[in-house]
């Protein structure tokens, strides 16, 4: 497929590498310009372009947004002219310490529904529930024992199935997590978030999610990580992150 990725941070970088390796035509963009995108991001065949070029409708079947949630409204104009058939996938999560307070989400609105409102179009939620270290290093071929599963939520069945296919292409089992209204079950602080579960473990984790407690658990994890690494930008290694997430979220 022809895929445009906006954002080449921790998750976007690995998306560009893995989807290129899988044979897709990948264009990647960031907010600073194509000349600032590292060679490692493009090593598997991705092409650095401007943000506008990444979403040109004649050149893209799928657009993946891998940027902090508070920046999504800024790129909405780029998304507005995409054809209805273009699938937009969002990987973001709400973290108040990074994204500033969002009154709607703090009041209980599902993160993905807020995103869809800002973009003015349907969106798919995928790749948001795995830590960057696990995503970069723990992908396995289909059928491998203990392959990590990632939930995928969307209102359109065809959009969800397409995103699930791409998740599989990045080395993980895709799990049908239903509609966007149910995607709060894969938000930060829930049992499936950054806990590296298998397909068999995923249904119970989604069912056990607690909408009232998950924000508190999310903030506890942030505090613990900041105390360990010393700042708000560094991501911990997978071993620590998964152990902490399982202790707090499950």
PDB file of N, CA and C in Angstrom, residues 68-70 93-102 106 215 218-223 226 231-233:
ATOM      1  N   UNK A  68       2.254  13.785  19.091  1.00  0.00           N
ATOM      2  CA  UNK A  68       1.550  14.002  20.360  1.00  0.00           C
ATOM      3  C   UNK A  68       0.120  14.479  20.132  1.00  0.00           C
ATOM      4  N   UNK A  69      -0.766  14.067  21.011  1.00  0.00           N
ATOM      5  CA  UNK A  69      -2.185  14.339  20.814  1.00  0.00           C
ATOM      6  C   UNK A  69      -2.494  15.825  20.722  1.00  0.00           C
ATOM      7  N   UNK A  70      -1.810  16.667  21.484  1.00  0.00           N
ATOM      8  CA  UNK A  70      -2.145  18.086  21.474  1.00  0.00           C
ATOM      9  C   UNK A  70      -1.760  18.774  20.166  1.00  0.00           C
ATOM     10  N   UNK A  93      -1.664   9.039  22.415  1.00  0.00           N
ATOM     11  CA  UNK A  93      -2.263   8.860  23.730  1.00  0.00           C
ATOM     12  C   UNK A  93      -2.234  10.192  24.464  1.00  0.00           C
ATOM     13  N   UNK A  94      -3.196  10.354  25.356  1.00  0.00           N
ATOM     14  CA  UNK A  94      -3.281  11.590  26.145  1.00  0.00           C
ATOM     15  C   UNK A  94      -2.460  11.469  27.417  1.00  0.00           C
ATOM     16  N   UNK A  95      -1.474  12.364  27.535  1.00  0.00           N
ATOM     17  CA  UNK A  95      -0.684  12.490  28.752  1.00  0.00           C
ATOM     18  C   UNK A  95      -0.721  13.957  29.176  1.00  0.00           C
ATOM     19  N   UNK A  96      -1.458  14.285  30.234  1.00  0.00           N
ATOM     20  CA  UNK A  96      -1.627  15.688  30.625  1.00  0.00           C
ATOM     21  C   UNK A  96      -0.319  16.436  30.837  1.00  0.00           C
ATOM     22  N   UNK A  97       0.695  15.771  31.389  1.00  0.00           N
ATOM     23  CA  UNK A  97       1.966  16.440  31.659  1.00  0.00           C
ATOM     24  C   UNK A  97       2.658  16.870  30.377  1.00  0.00           C
ATOM     25  N   UNK A  98       2.376  16.196  29.285  1.00  0.00           N
ATOM     26  CA  UNK A  98       2.990  16.516  27.997  1.00  0.00           C
ATOM     27  C   UNK A  98       2.051  17.319  27.105  1.00  0.00           C
ATOM     28  N   UNK A  99       0.779  16.955  27.104  1.00  0.00           N
ATOM     29  CA  UNK A  99      -0.181  17.505  26.151  1.00  0.00           C
ATOM     30  C   UNK A  99      -0.960  18.695  26.672  1.00  0.00           C
ATOM     31  N   UNK A 100      -0.740  19.100  27.904  1.00  0.00           N
ATOM     32  CA  UNK A 100      -1.574  20.119  28.555  1.00  0.00           C
ATOM     33  C   UNK A 100      -2.939  19.498  28.864  1.00  0.00           C
ATOM     34  N   UNK A 101      -3.659  20.125  29.767  1.00  0.00           N
ATOM     35  CA  UNK A 101      -4.932  19.557  30.177  1.00  0.00           C
ATOM     36  C   UNK A 101      -5.952  19.649  29.051  1.00  0.00           C
ATOM     37  N   UNK A 102      -6.692  18.565  28.876  1.00  0.00           N
ATOM     38  CA  UNK A 102      -7.767  18.512  27.897  1.00  0.00           C
ATOM     39  C   UNK A 102      -9.061  18.314  28.684  1.00  0.00           C
ATOM     40  N   UNK A 106     -10.527  14.845  30.175  1.00  0.00           N
ATOM     41  CA  UNK A 106     -10.545  14.751  31.638  1.00  0.00           C
ATOM     42  C   UNK A 106     -11.953  14.508  32.161  1.00  0.00           C
ATOM     43  N   UNK A 215      -6.995   6.718  34.469  1.00  0.00           N
ATOM     44  CA  UNK A 215      -6.201   7.955  34.485  1.00  0.00           C
ATOM     45  C   UNK A 215      -5.304   8.071  35.714  1.00  0.00           C
ATOM     46  N   UNK A 218      -2.397   5.776  35.104  1.00  0.00           N
ATOM     47  CA  UNK A 218      -1.521   6.412  34.114  1.00  0.00           C
ATOM     48  C   UNK A 218      -0.591   7.419  34.781  1.00  0.00           C
ATOM     49  N   UNK A 219      -1.152   8.278  35.621  1.00  0.00           N
ATOM     50  CA  UNK A 219      -0.354   9.330  36.251  1.00  0.00           C
ATOM     51  C   UNK A 219       0.639   8.752  37.260  1.00  0.00           C
ATOM     52  N   UNK A 220       0.275   7.671  37.935  1.00  0.00           N
ATOM     53  CA  UNK A 220       1.221   7.004  38.827  1.00  0.00           C
ATOM     54  C   UNK A 220       2.414   6.465  38.044  1.00  0.00           C
ATOM     55  N   UNK A 221       2.147   5.894  36.880  1.00  0.00           N
ATOM     56  CA  UNK A 221       3.227   5.357  36.052  1.00  0.00           C
ATOM     57  C   UNK A 221       4.145   6.466  35.573  1.00  0.00           C
ATOM     58  N   UNK A 222       3.573   7.589  35.159  1.00  0.00           N
ATOM     59  CA  UNK A 222       4.382   8.726  34.709  1.00  0.00           C
ATOM     60  C   UNK A 222       5.298   9.195  35.830  1.00  0.00           C
ATOM     61  N   UNK A 223       4.764   9.310  37.034  1.00  0.00           N
ATOM     62  CA  UNK A 223       5.569   9.762  38.164  1.00  0.00           C
ATOM     63  C   UNK A 223       6.707   8.790  38.457  1.00  0.00           C
ATOM     64  N   UNK A 226       9.378   9.120  35.620  1.00  0.00           N
ATOM     65  CA  UNK A 226      10.146  10.359  35.728  1.00  0.00           C
ATOM     66  C   UNK A 226      11.134  10.293  36.889  1.00  0.00           C
ATOM     67  N   UNK A 231      13.590  12.701  33.742  1.00  0.00           N
ATOM     68  CA  UNK A 231      12.970  13.739  32.915  1.00  0.00           C
ATOM     69  C   UNK A 231      11.680  13.202  32.318  1.00  0.00           C
ATOM     70  N   UNK A 232      10.970  14.095  31.601  1.00  0.00           N
ATOM     71  CA  UNK A 232       9.659  13.726  31.053  1.00  0.00           C
ATOM     72  C   UNK A 232       9.730  13.252  29.617  1.00  0.00           C
ATOM     73  N   UNK A 233      10.924  13.228  29.022  1.00  0.00           N
ATOM     74  CA  UNK A 233      11.032  12.900  27.602  1.00  0.00           C
ATOM     75  C   UNK A 233      11.631  11.529  27.319  1.00  0.00           C
TER      76      UNK A 233
END
